[in-house]
Amino acid sequence: MKNEELDSFSYTLSHDLGTPLTVIKLNLQQLYIKLKDQEDDFNKIKTILDQISNMENLMQNILNISRLRTTDIIYEEVDMNHLINRIIEDCIKVYGINTKVDLDLIPNIKEDKTLIYQVFQNVISNAVKYSSEGIKPFVKIKGTDEPNYTIYTISDNGIGIPENQINDLFKIFKRLDNAKTYQGNGVGLAIVNRIMNRLNGKIEVINNQKRGTTFKLYF
């Protein structure tokens, strides 16, 4: 999708779809409260509300991608241990209460805190989500300072990436064949890729030998 097309699409999402979607959601939420004792109708409305939330997330993600080209970068010292621990706590609540996350001491970096949060939120949430249905879901996060880069490694024992689809991993709206039963819209890693390019960083993705995936982020 060209930049001009993406900007136009984002404008349509935010202005032409945002308001009616909010009205629908507010009315359904009122019905949701009234119908708590009517299980069938209650469950139907809950399903619709869940789908509206998915639509809202998709809209926000697309807007985020469009804004990445023009957003000013504000460099500051980022407390990475604090940032990553906050992301882990949220991801465990949403995706996998049984997931064990091993966090080594993480070096700080001087980057744009908002963009860094988006990168790690997307990568860590994927690691937790796609390992959550395993027998012993596990995620390991570590960081090292190298001469030319600060490198962060996020590894999981989840579903992995089909070898024939690794090159499609960062395409917008692309869902991998083995991930289609999981919640998502195929936008998160496209955001990660654009942010890393904007910050002059790079990403390396490795399929682990036994099971799962490793992401290496170079800043």
GROMACS .gro file of N, CA, C and O in nm, residues 76-81 83-84 103-111 116 119-120 123-124 140-146 149-155 196 199 202-206 214-219:
model
  196
   76GLU      N    1   1.531   0.994   2.455
   76GLU     CA    2   1.546   1.003   2.600
   76GLU      C    3   1.593   0.868   2.654
   76GLU      O    4   1.579   0.765   2.588
   77GLU      N    5   1.650   0.870   2.773
   77GLU     CA    6   1.692   0.746   2.838
   77GLU      C    7   1.568   0.666   2.878
   77GLU      O    8   1.478   0.716   2.946
   78VAL      N    9   1.562   0.542   2.832
   78VAL     CA   10   1.446   0.457   2.859
   78VAL      C   11   1.483   0.351   2.961
   78VAL      O   12   1.578   0.274   2.940
   79ASP      N   13   1.410   0.345   3.072
   79ASP     CA   14   1.428   0.241   3.174
   79ASP      C   15   1.366   0.113   3.121
   79ASP      O   16   1.246   0.088   3.135
   80MET      N   17   1.448   0.030   3.057
   80MET     CA   18   1.396  -0.087   2.987
   80MET      C   19   1.342  -0.195   3.080
   80MET      O   20   1.247  -0.265   3.047
   81ASN      N   21   1.403  -0.212   3.198
   81ASN     CA   22   1.350  -0.310   3.293
   81ASN      C   23   1.208  -0.273   3.334
   81ASN      O   24   1.119  -0.359   3.339
   83LEU      N   25   0.994  -0.075   3.168
   83LEU     CA   26   0.905  -0.082   3.052
   83LEU      C   27   0.868  -0.226   3.019
   83LEU      O   28   0.750  -0.258   2.999
   84ILE      N   29   0.967  -0.314   3.017
   84ILE     CA   30   0.941  -0.453   2.979
   84ILE      C   31   0.861  -0.526   3.087
   84ILE      O   32   0.771  -0.603   3.056
  103LEU      N   33   1.327  -1.296   3.271
  103LEU     CA   34   1.382  -1.168   3.229
  103LEU      C   35   1.518  -1.147   3.291
  103LEU      O   36   1.533  -1.138   3.412
  104ASP      N   37   1.621  -1.141   3.205
  104ASP     CA   38   1.756  -1.110   3.252
  104ASP      C   39   1.768  -0.960   3.277
  104ASP      O   40   1.678  -0.882   3.243
  105LEU      N   41   1.880  -0.918   3.335
  105LEU     CA   42   1.906  -0.775   3.347
  105LEU      C   43   1.913  -0.713   3.209
  105LEU      O   44   1.982  -0.763   3.120
  106ILE      N   45   1.839  -0.606   3.190
  106ILE     CA   46   1.823  -0.547   3.057
  106ILE      C   47   1.889  -0.409   3.054
  106ILE      O   48   1.859  -0.323   3.136
  107PRO      N   49   1.980  -0.385   2.958
  107PRO     CA   50   2.042  -0.252   2.948
  107PRO      C   51   1.941  -0.148   2.899
  107PRO      O   52   1.850  -0.178   2.823
  108ASN      N   53   1.958  -0.026   2.947
  108ASN     CA   54   1.876   0.085   2.900
  108ASN      C   55   1.926   0.133   2.764
  108ASN      O   56   2.039   0.105   2.723
  109ILE      N   57   1.840   0.207   2.693
  109ILE     CA   58   1.880   0.268   2.566
  109ILE      C   59   1.825   0.410   2.560
  109ILE      O   60   1.733   0.446   2.634
  110LYS      N   61   1.882   0.488   2.472
  110LYS     CA   62   1.835   0.624   2.450
  110LYS      C   63   1.762   0.626   2.317
  110LYS      O   64   1.824   0.630   2.210
  111GLU      N   65   1.631   0.619   2.322
  111GLU     CA   66   1.547   0.616   2.203
  111GLU      C   67   1.416   0.688   2.234
  111GLU      O   68   1.399   0.742   2.343
  116ILE      N   69   0.954   0.276   2.127
  116ILE     CA   70   1.013   0.157   2.188
  116ILE      C   71   0.906   0.072   2.255
  116ILE      O   72   0.905  -0.051   2.245
  119VAL      N   73   0.721  -0.131   1.994
  119VAL     CA   74   0.801  -0.244   1.946
  119VAL      C   75   0.794  -0.361   2.042
  119VAL      O   76   0.759  -0.474   2.005
  120PHE      N   77   0.826  -0.335   2.167
  120PHE     CA   78   0.834  -0.445   2.264
  120PHE      C   79   0.696  -0.498   2.301
  120PHE      O   80   0.680  -0.618   2.328
  123VAL      N   81   0.611  -0.743   2.010
  123VAL     CA   82   0.693  -0.866   2.005
  123VAL      C   83   0.668  -0.953   2.128
  123VAL      O   84   0.652  -1.076   2.116
  124ILE      N   85   0.663  -0.894   2.246
  124ILE     CA   86   0.643  -0.973   2.368
  124ILE      C   87   0.503  -1.031   2.373
  124ILE      O   88   0.484  -1.147   2.413
  140LYS      N   89   1.171  -1.608   2.717
  140LYS     CA   90   1.295  -1.557   2.775
  140LYS      C   91   1.333  -1.427   2.706
  140LYS      O   92   1.334  -1.418   2.584
  141ILE      N   93   1.363  -1.326   2.789
  141ILE     CA   94   1.400  -1.194   2.737
  141ILE      C   95   1.534  -1.153   2.797
  141ILE      O   96   1.552  -1.159   2.919
  142LYS      N   97   1.627  -1.114   2.712
  142LYS     CA   98   1.756  -1.068   2.762
  142LYS      C   99   1.810  -0.958   2.672
  142LYS      O  100   1.765  -0.939   2.558
  143GLY      N  101   1.907  -0.885   2.723
  143GLY     CA  102   1.967  -0.778   2.645
  143GLY      C  103   2.117  -0.769   2.669
  143GLY      O  104   2.166  -0.803   2.778
  144THR      N  105   2.189  -0.725   2.569
  144THR     CA  106   2.334  -0.709   2.581
  144THR      C  107   2.379  -0.582   2.509
  144THR      O  108   2.321  -0.543   2.408
  145ASP      N  109   2.482  -0.519   2.563
  145ASP     CA  110   2.546  -0.406   2.496
  145ASP      C  111   2.663  -0.456   2.415
  145ASP      O  112   2.756  -0.517   2.469
  146GLU      N  113   2.660  -0.434   2.284
  146GLU     CA  114   2.768  -0.471   2.194
  146GLU      C  115   2.835  -0.342   2.143
  146GLU      O  116   2.780  -0.233   2.160
  149TYR      N  117   2.582  -0.207   1.867
  149TYR     CA  118   2.438  -0.217   1.891
  149TYR      C  119   2.411  -0.253   2.037
  149TYR      O  120   2.495  -0.315   2.104
  150THR      N  121   2.292  -0.215   2.083
  150THR     CA  122   2.232  -0.279   2.200
  150THR      C  123   2.131  -0.378   2.145
  150THR      O  124   2.045  -0.343   2.065
  151ILE      N  125   2.144  -0.505   2.187
  151ILE     CA  126   2.063  -0.613   2.128
  151ILE      C  127   1.971  -0.672   2.235
  151ILE      O  128   2.015  -0.708   2.345
  152TYR      N  129   1.844  -0.682   2.199
  152TYR     CA  130   1.745  -0.746   2.287
  152TYR      C  131   1.695  -0.872   2.218
  152TYR      O  132   1.662  -0.871   2.099
  153THR      N  133   1.689  -0.981   2.293
  153THR     CA  134   1.648  -1.110   2.239
  153THR      C  135   1.523  -1.158   2.312
  153THR      O  136   1.520  -1.165   2.435
  154ILE      N  137   1.418  -1.189   2.236
  154ILE     CA  138   1.292  -1.241   2.292
  154ILE      C  139   1.268  -1.378   2.230
  154ILE      O  140   1.245  -1.389   2.109
  155SER      N  141   1.274  -1.482   2.312
  155SER     CA  142   1.257  -1.619   2.264
  155SER      C  143   1.135  -1.682   2.329
  155SER      O  144   1.106  -1.656   2.446
  196MET      N  145   1.138   0.009   1.357
  196MET     CA  146   1.280  -0.025   1.357
  196MET      C  147   1.352   0.043   1.241
  196MET      O  148   1.466   0.091   1.257
  199LEU      N  149   1.403   0.404   1.331
  199LEU     CA  150   1.505   0.424   1.433
  199LEU      C  151   1.643   0.375   1.388
  199LEU      O  152   1.737   0.370   1.467
  202LYS      N  153   1.745  -0.282   1.334
  202LYS     CA  154   1.716  -0.397   1.247
  202LYS      C  155   1.661  -0.512   1.331
  202LYS      O  156   1.677  -0.515   1.454
  203ILE      N  157   1.595  -0.606   1.263
  203ILE     CA  158   1.533  -0.722   1.327
  203ILE      C  159   1.587  -0.849   1.264
  203ILE      O  160   1.600  -0.858   1.141
  204GLU      N  161   1.613  -0.946   1.348
  204GLU     CA  162   1.649  -1.080   1.301
  204GLU      C  163   1.550  -1.178   1.362
  204GLU      O  164   1.521  -1.173   1.481
  205VAL      N  165   1.494  -1.266   1.278
  205VAL     CA  166   1.396  -1.364   1.323
  205VAL      C  167   1.450  -1.504   1.298
  205VAL      O  168   1.493  -1.536   1.188
  206ILE      N  169   1.446  -1.588   1.402
  206ILE     CA  170   1.503  -1.722   1.393
  206ILE      C  171   1.401  -1.824   1.443
  206ILE      O  172   1.343  -1.807   1.550
  214THR      N  173   1.266  -1.690   1.794
  214THR     CA  174   1.349  -1.589   1.859
  214THR      C  175   1.352  -1.463   1.774
  214THR      O  176   1.379  -1.469   1.654
  215PHE      N  177   1.321  -1.350   1.836
  215PHE     CA  178   1.335  -1.219   1.774
  215PHE      C  179   1.455  -1.150   1.835
  215PHE      O  180   1.468  -1.142   1.957
  216LYS      N  181   1.542  -1.096   1.750
  216LYS     CA  182   1.656  -1.016   1.796
  216LYS      C  183   1.639  -0.875   1.743
  216LYS      O  184   1.628  -0.854   1.622
  217LEU      N  185   1.636  -0.780   1.835
  217LEU     CA  186   1.615  -0.640   1.800
  217LEU      C  187   1.746  -0.564   1.822
  217LEU      O  188   1.800  -0.564   1.933
  218TYR      N  189   1.795  -0.500   1.717
  218TYR     CA  190   1.922  -0.428   1.721
  218TYR      C  191   1.896  -0.277   1.720
  218TYR      O  192   1.837  -0.224   1.625
  219PHE      N  193   1.941  -0.207   1.824
  219PHE     CA  194   1.927  -0.062   1.831
  219PHE      C  195   2.065   0.003   1.833
  219PHE      O  196   2.155  -0.045   1.899
   0.00000   0.00000   0.00000
